[in-house]
Amino acid sequence: MLGCGLACGRCRWILPLLLFCAIVFDIIALAGRGWLKSDNDSQESSLWSRCTSAGTCDSLMEYEWGKAAAAMLFCGFIILVICFILSFFALCGSQMLVFLRMIGGLLALAAVFQIICLIIYPVKYNQTFQLSENTGVTYIYTWAYGFGWAATIILTGCAFFFCCLPNYADDLLGNAKPRYFYTSP
């Protein structure tokens, strides 16, 4: 990606596009009902609630860890949206390239928030509801939880690239001299 992103101006818009994908994935993770599911369909959980096959749903916001997990994912999402907006301004003009490292740092912070959420949720959920005691039932972390991890991986990669891009400012602006790899015999 560095070769393409630095060689042609239109390819630098790949990073905001990846941030947009991470936003979509975070929305799916925040709104999705499939964070945890039992193999016999007796239970399904989201970030917000736990529902059983009997039709009863309990809010996970009654637990401190539920509030913390939701807050961490939501804070990471808000930081991601701010970075998405800032990335357009930073990549539009030459005087705005100073914001690239700041965007990279904010994205790393958002990734840390989301990693904390994605670790707190399964650990505390297993401890609270003693899932390991149900030996006949297998619990699977499903698609919405996976979208949360996908967004976090994208955030981590974009944080790296936004931190590295200022080193190649001349290439981004088209001011760099062409580099030739030909050596004379």
PDB file of C-alpha atoms in Angstrom:
ATOM      1  CA  MET A   1       0.000   0.000   0.000  1.00  0.00           C
ATOM      2  CA  LEU A   2       2.833   2.416   0.685  1.00  0.00           C
ATOM      3  CA  GLY A   3       4.055   2.103  -2.883  1.00  0.00           C
ATOM      4  CA  CYS A   4       0.636   2.834  -4.344  1.00  0.00           C
ATOM      5  CA  GLY A   5      -0.403   5.343  -1.688  1.00  0.00           C
ATOM      6  CA  LEU A   6       2.699   7.421  -2.145  1.00  0.00           C
ATOM      7  CA  ALA A   7       3.075   7.082  -5.888  1.00  0.00           C
ATOM      8  CA  CYS A   8      -0.335   8.371  -6.932  1.00  0.00           C
ATOM      9  CA  GLY A   9      -2.450  11.086  -5.348  1.00  0.00           C
ATOM     10  CA  ARG A  10      -5.772   9.341  -5.621  1.00  0.00           C
ATOM     11  CA  CYS A  11      -4.571   6.339  -3.626  1.00  0.00           C
ATOM     12  CA  ARG A  12      -4.087   8.392  -0.468  1.00  0.00           C
ATOM     13  CA  TRP A  13      -7.859   8.288  -0.032  1.00  0.00           C
ATOM     14  CA  ILE A  14      -7.600   4.589   0.823  1.00  0.00           C
ATOM     15  CA  LEU A  15      -7.017   5.441   4.497  1.00  0.00           C
ATOM     16  CA  PRO A  16     -10.248   7.458   4.924  1.00  0.00           C
ATOM     17  CA  LEU A  17     -12.052   4.670   3.079  1.00  0.00           C
ATOM     18  CA  LEU A  18     -10.662   2.149   5.569  1.00  0.00           C
ATOM     19  CA  LEU A  19     -11.742   4.413   8.426  1.00  0.00           C
ATOM     20  CA  PHE A  20     -15.234   4.503   6.923  1.00  0.00           C
ATOM     21  CA  CYS A  21     -15.260   0.693   6.842  1.00  0.00           C
ATOM     22  CA  ALA A  22     -14.211   0.668  10.502  1.00  0.00           C
ATOM     23  CA  ILE A  23     -17.096   3.043  11.301  1.00  0.00           C
ATOM     24  CA  VAL A  24     -19.556   0.705   9.590  1.00  0.00           C
ATOM     25  CA  PHE A  25     -18.108  -2.294  11.435  1.00  0.00           C
ATOM     26  CA  ASP A  26     -18.348  -0.460  14.769  1.00  0.00           C
ATOM     27  CA  ILE A  27     -21.979   0.460  14.102  1.00  0.00           C
ATOM     28  CA  ILE A  28     -22.705  -3.202  13.404  1.00  0.00           C
ATOM     29  CA  ALA A  29     -20.900  -4.206  16.604  1.00  0.00           C
ATOM     30  CA  LEU A  30     -22.741  -1.589  18.672  1.00  0.00           C
ATOM     31  CA  ALA A  31     -26.179  -2.387  17.259  1.00  0.00           C
ATOM     32  CA  GLY A  32     -25.805  -6.111  16.567  1.00  0.00           C
ATOM     33  CA  ARG A  33     -27.572  -8.710  18.653  1.00  0.00           C
ATOM     34  CA  GLY A  34     -25.118 -11.507  17.955  1.00  0.00           C
ATOM     35  CA  TRP A  35     -22.207 -11.099  20.345  1.00  0.00           C
ATOM     36  CA  LEU A  36     -22.669 -14.437  22.068  1.00  0.00           C
ATOM     37  CA  LYS A  37     -24.903 -17.359  21.195  1.00  0.00           C
ATOM     38  CA  SER A  38     -25.353 -20.845  22.568  1.00  0.00           C
ATOM     39  CA  ASP A  39     -25.206 -23.777  20.186  1.00  0.00           C
ATOM     40  CA  ASN A  40     -28.675 -24.978  21.232  1.00  0.00           C
ATOM     41  CA  ASP A  41     -30.166 -21.471  20.736  1.00  0.00           C
ATOM     42  CA  SER A  42     -31.117 -21.203  24.407  1.00  0.00           C
ATOM     43  CA  GLN A  43     -29.328 -17.884  24.824  1.00  0.00           C
ATOM     44  CA  GLU A  44     -28.258 -14.914  22.716  1.00  0.00           C
ATOM     45  CA  SER A  45     -26.481 -11.798  23.936  1.00  0.00           C
ATOM     46  CA  SER A  46     -25.489  -8.424  22.601  1.00  0.00           C
ATOM     47  CA  LEU A  47     -23.377  -5.685  24.081  1.00  0.00           C
ATOM     48  CA  TRP A  48     -26.511  -4.342  25.744  1.00  0.00           C
ATOM     49  CA  SER A  49     -28.673  -7.316  26.768  1.00  0.00           C
ATOM     50  CA  ARG A  50     -28.882 -11.056  27.393  1.00  0.00           C
ATOM     51  CA  CYS A  51     -31.922 -12.899  26.019  1.00  0.00           C
ATOM     52  CA  THR A  52     -33.010 -16.496  26.611  1.00  0.00           C
ATOM     53  CA  SER A  53     -35.162 -18.769  24.459  1.00  0.00           C
ATOM     54  CA  ALA A  54     -38.002 -18.286  26.962  1.00  0.00           C
ATOM     55  CA  GLY A  55     -38.277 -14.712  25.703  1.00  0.00           C
ATOM     56  CA  THR A  56     -36.850 -12.966  28.746  1.00  0.00           C
ATOM     57  CA  CYS A  57     -34.214 -10.319  28.236  1.00  0.00           C
ATOM     58  CA  ASP A  58     -31.988  -8.866  30.948  1.00  0.00           C
ATOM     59  CA  SER A  59     -30.013  -5.684  30.508  1.00  0.00           C
ATOM     60  CA  LEU A  60     -26.262  -5.974  30.859  1.00  0.00           C
ATOM     61  CA  MET A  61     -26.200  -2.316  31.889  1.00  0.00           C
ATOM     62  CA  GLU A  62     -27.106  -3.472  35.413  1.00  0.00           C
ATOM     63  CA  TYR A  63     -23.529  -4.709  35.769  1.00  0.00           C
ATOM     64  CA  GLU A  64     -20.552  -2.384  36.092  1.00  0.00           C
ATOM     65  CA  TRP A  65     -18.544  -4.382  33.561  1.00  0.00           C
ATOM     66  CA  GLY A  66     -21.422  -4.079  31.063  1.00  0.00           C
ATOM     67  CA  LYS A  67     -21.427  -0.320  31.426  1.00  0.00           C
ATOM     68  CA  ALA A  68     -17.630  -0.215  31.129  1.00  0.00           C
ATOM     69  CA  ALA A  69     -17.561  -2.396  28.011  1.00  0.00           C
ATOM     70  CA  ALA A  70     -20.278  -0.352  26.295  1.00  0.00           C
ATOM     71  CA  ALA A  71     -18.602   2.924  27.265  1.00  0.00           C
ATOM     72  CA  MET A  72     -15.210   1.776  25.978  1.00  0.00           C
ATOM     73  CA  LEU A  73     -16.590   0.672  22.616  1.00  0.00           C
ATOM     74  CA  PHE A  74     -18.668   3.833  22.288  1.00  0.00           C
ATOM     75  CA  CYS A  75     -15.713   6.103  23.189  1.00  0.00           C
ATOM     76  CA  GLY A  76     -13.578   4.306  20.611  1.00  0.00           C
ATOM     77  CA  PHE A  77     -16.350   4.812  18.063  1.00  0.00           C
ATOM     78  CA  ILE A  78     -16.610   8.573  18.789  1.00  0.00           C
ATOM     79  CA  ILE A  79     -12.829   8.983  18.454  1.00  0.00           C
ATOM     80  CA  LEU A  80     -12.957   7.016  15.183  1.00  0.00           C
ATOM     81  CA  VAL A  81     -15.638   9.334  13.744  1.00  0.00           C
ATOM     82  CA  ILE A  82     -13.601  12.405  14.762  1.00  0.00           C
ATOM     83  CA  CYS A  83     -10.493  10.945  13.093  1.00  0.00           C
ATOM     84  CA  PHE A  84     -12.479  10.123   9.958  1.00  0.00           C
ATOM     85  CA  ILE A  85     -13.561  13.758   9.651  1.00  0.00           C
ATOM     86  CA  LEU A  86     -10.061  15.063  10.427  1.00  0.00           C
ATOM     87  CA  SER A  87      -8.492  12.735   7.850  1.00  0.00           C
ATOM     88  CA  PHE A  88     -10.266  14.562   5.019  1.00  0.00           C
ATOM     89  CA  PHE A  89      -8.881  17.911   6.158  1.00  0.00           C
ATOM     90  CA  ALA A  90      -5.413  16.485   6.781  1.00  0.00           C
ATOM     91  CA  LEU A  91      -5.132  14.882   3.358  1.00  0.00           C
ATOM     92  CA  CYS A  92      -6.575  17.825   1.399  1.00  0.00           C
ATOM     93  CA  GLY A  93      -3.844  20.392   1.820  1.00  0.00           C
ATOM     94  CA  SER A  94      -0.122  20.554   2.392  1.00  0.00           C
ATOM     95  CA  GLN A  95      -0.387  22.718   5.516  1.00  0.00           C
ATOM     96  CA  MET A  96      -2.654  20.151   7.197  1.00  0.00           C
ATOM     97  CA  LEU A  97      -0.177  17.256   7.053  1.00  0.00           C
ATOM     98  CA  VAL A  98       0.861  18.088  10.625  1.00  0.00           C
ATOM     99  CA  PHE A  99      -2.405  16.534  11.784  1.00  0.00           C
ATOM    100  CA  LEU A 100      -1.535  13.089  10.425  1.00  0.00           C
ATOM    101  CA  ARG A 101       0.443  11.985  13.493  1.00  0.00           C
ATOM    102  CA  MET A 102      -2.251  13.358  15.785  1.00  0.00           C
ATOM    103  CA  ILE A 103      -4.849  11.328  13.879  1.00  0.00           C
ATOM    104  CA  GLY A 104      -2.609   8.269  14.181  1.00  0.00           C
ATOM    105  CA  GLY A 105      -2.296   8.788  17.940  1.00  0.00           C
ATOM    106  CA  LEU A 106      -6.051   9.204  18.348  1.00  0.00           C
ATOM    107  CA  LEU A 107      -6.667   6.071  16.294  1.00  0.00           C
ATOM    108  CA  ALA A 108      -4.245   4.147  18.519  1.00  0.00           C
ATOM    109  CA  LEU A 109      -6.157   5.418  21.561  1.00  0.00           C
ATOM    110  CA  ALA A 110      -9.460   4.325  19.998  1.00  0.00           C
ATOM    111  CA  ALA A 111      -7.969   0.904  19.271  1.00  0.00           C
ATOM    112  CA  VAL A 112      -6.889   0.574  22.912  1.00  0.00           C
ATOM    113  CA  PHE A 113     -10.413   1.478  24.085  1.00  0.00           C
ATOM    114  CA  GLN A 114     -11.931  -1.106  21.776  1.00  0.00           C
ATOM    115  CA  ILE A 115      -9.434  -3.812  22.726  1.00  0.00           C
ATOM    116  CA  ILE A 116     -10.268  -3.232  26.394  1.00  0.00           C
ATOM    117  CA  CYS A 117     -13.984  -3.572  25.598  1.00  0.00           C
ATOM    118  CA  LEU A 118     -13.497  -6.702  23.538  1.00  0.00           C
ATOM    119  CA  ILE A 119     -11.525  -8.312  26.368  1.00  0.00           C
ATOM    120  CA  ILE A 120     -13.689  -7.147  29.297  1.00  0.00           C
ATOM    121  CA  TYR A 121     -16.919  -8.411  27.723  1.00  0.00           C
ATOM    122  CA  PRO A 122     -16.118 -12.127  27.324  1.00  0.00           C
ATOM    123  CA  VAL A 123     -14.115 -12.426  30.549  1.00  0.00           C
ATOM    124  CA  LYS A 124     -16.694 -10.773  32.790  1.00  0.00           C
ATOM    125  CA  TYR A 125     -19.638 -12.346  30.936  1.00  0.00           C
ATOM    126  CA  ASN A 126     -18.183 -15.806  31.553  1.00  0.00           C
ATOM    127  CA  GLN A 127     -17.550 -15.001  35.226  1.00  0.00           C
ATOM    128  CA  THR A 128     -20.969 -13.445  35.829  1.00  0.00           C
ATOM    129  CA  PHE A 129     -23.113 -16.098  34.177  1.00  0.00           C
ATOM    130  CA  GLN A 130     -20.839 -19.127  34.877  1.00  0.00           C
ATOM    131  CA  LEU A 131     -20.828 -20.323  31.284  1.00  0.00           C
ATOM    132  CA  SER A 132     -18.130 -22.886  32.024  1.00  0.00           C
ATOM    133  CA  GLU A 133     -20.474 -24.763  34.392  1.00  0.00           C
ATOM    134  CA  ASN A 134     -22.865 -25.647  31.542  1.00  0.00           C
ATOM    135  CA  THR A 135     -20.857 -28.556  30.171  1.00  0.00           C
ATOM    136  CA  GLY A 136     -23.496 -29.643  27.662  1.00  0.00           C
ATOM    137  CA  VAL A 137     -23.774 -26.244  25.984  1.00  0.00           C
ATOM    138  CA  THR A 138     -21.185 -24.543  23.817  1.00  0.00           C
ATOM    139  CA  TYR A 139     -21.143 -20.762  23.656  1.00  0.00           C
ATOM    140  CA  ILE A 140     -19.883 -19.061  20.527  1.00  0.00           C
ATOM    141  CA  TYR A 141     -18.876 -15.431  20.060  1.00  0.00           C
ATOM    142  CA  THR A 142     -20.505 -14.606  16.764  1.00  0.00           C
ATOM    143  CA  TRP A 143     -20.714 -12.052  13.990  1.00  0.00           C
ATOM    144  CA  ALA A 144     -21.275  -8.766  15.861  1.00  0.00           C
ATOM    145  CA  TYR A 145     -18.377  -9.510  18.205  1.00  0.00           C
ATOM    146  CA  GLY A 146     -16.277 -10.355  15.142  1.00  0.00           C
ATOM    147  CA  PHE A 147     -17.161  -7.022  13.532  1.00  0.00           C
ATOM    148  CA  GLY A 148     -15.885  -5.322  16.674  1.00  0.00           C
ATOM    149  CA  TRP A 149     -12.546  -7.091  16.285  1.00  0.00           C
ATOM    150  CA  ALA A 150     -12.441  -6.301  12.544  1.00  0.00           C
ATOM    151  CA  ALA A 151     -12.927  -2.586  13.275  1.00  0.00           C
ATOM    152  CA  THR A 152     -10.184  -2.746  15.913  1.00  0.00           C
ATOM    153  CA  ILE A 153      -7.727  -4.382  13.518  1.00  0.00           C
ATOM    154  CA  ILE A 154      -8.462  -1.734  10.884  1.00  0.00           C
ATOM    155  CA  LEU A 155      -7.972   0.991  13.511  1.00  0.00           C
ATOM    156  CA  THR A 156      -4.603  -0.422  14.492  1.00  0.00           C
ATOM    157  CA  GLY A 157      -3.402  -0.578  10.889  1.00  0.00           C
ATOM    158  CA  CYS A 158      -4.646   2.920  10.069  1.00  0.00           C
ATOM    159  CA  ALA A 159      -2.995   4.291  13.224  1.00  0.00           C
ATOM    160  CA  PHE A 160       0.317   2.886  12.007  1.00  0.00           C
ATOM    161  CA  PHE A 161      -0.068   4.354   8.530  1.00  0.00           C
ATOM    162  CA  PHE A 162      -1.229   7.772   9.740  1.00  0.00           C
ATOM    163  CA  CYS A 163       1.804   7.937  12.041  1.00  0.00           C
ATOM    164  CA  CYS A 164       4.169   6.986   9.200  1.00  0.00           C
ATOM    165  CA  LEU A 165       2.726   9.215   6.455  1.00  0.00           C
ATOM    166  CA  PRO A 166       4.393  12.494   7.559  1.00  0.00           C
ATOM    167  CA  ASN A 167       7.759  10.871   6.817  1.00  0.00           C
ATOM    168  CA  TYR A 168       6.671  10.782   3.170  1.00  0.00           C
ATOM    169  CA  ALA A 169       5.142  14.278   2.921  1.00  0.00           C
ATOM    170  CA  ASP A 170       7.056  15.143  -0.260  1.00  0.00           C
ATOM    171  CA  ASP A 171       5.807  11.973  -1.923  1.00  0.00           C
ATOM    172  CA  LEU A 172       2.244  12.751  -0.865  1.00  0.00           C
ATOM    173  CA  LEU A 173       2.425  16.276  -2.266  1.00  0.00           C
ATOM    174  CA  GLY A 174       4.162  15.236  -5.473  1.00  0.00           C
ATOM    175  CA  ASN A 175       7.358  17.181  -4.699  1.00  0.00           C
ATOM    176  CA  ALA A 176       9.705  14.204  -4.523  1.00  0.00           C
ATOM    177  CA  LYS A 177      12.196  13.470  -7.245  1.00  0.00           C
ATOM    178  CA  PRO A 178      11.638  10.204  -9.072  1.00  0.00           C
ATOM    179  CA  ARG A 179      13.732   7.325  -7.794  1.00  0.00           C
ATOM    180  CA  TYR A 180      15.224   4.991 -10.332  1.00  0.00           C
ATOM    181  CA  PHE A 181      16.365   1.517  -9.467  1.00  0.00           C
ATOM    182  CA  TYR A 182      18.583   1.074 -12.514  1.00  0.00           C
ATOM    183  CA  THR A 183      22.231   0.417 -11.891  1.00  0.00           C
ATOM    184  CA  SER A 184      24.803   0.679 -14.630  1.00  0.00           C
ATOM    185  CA  PRO A 185      26.835  -2.396 -15.506  1.00  0.00           C
TER     186      PRO A 185
END
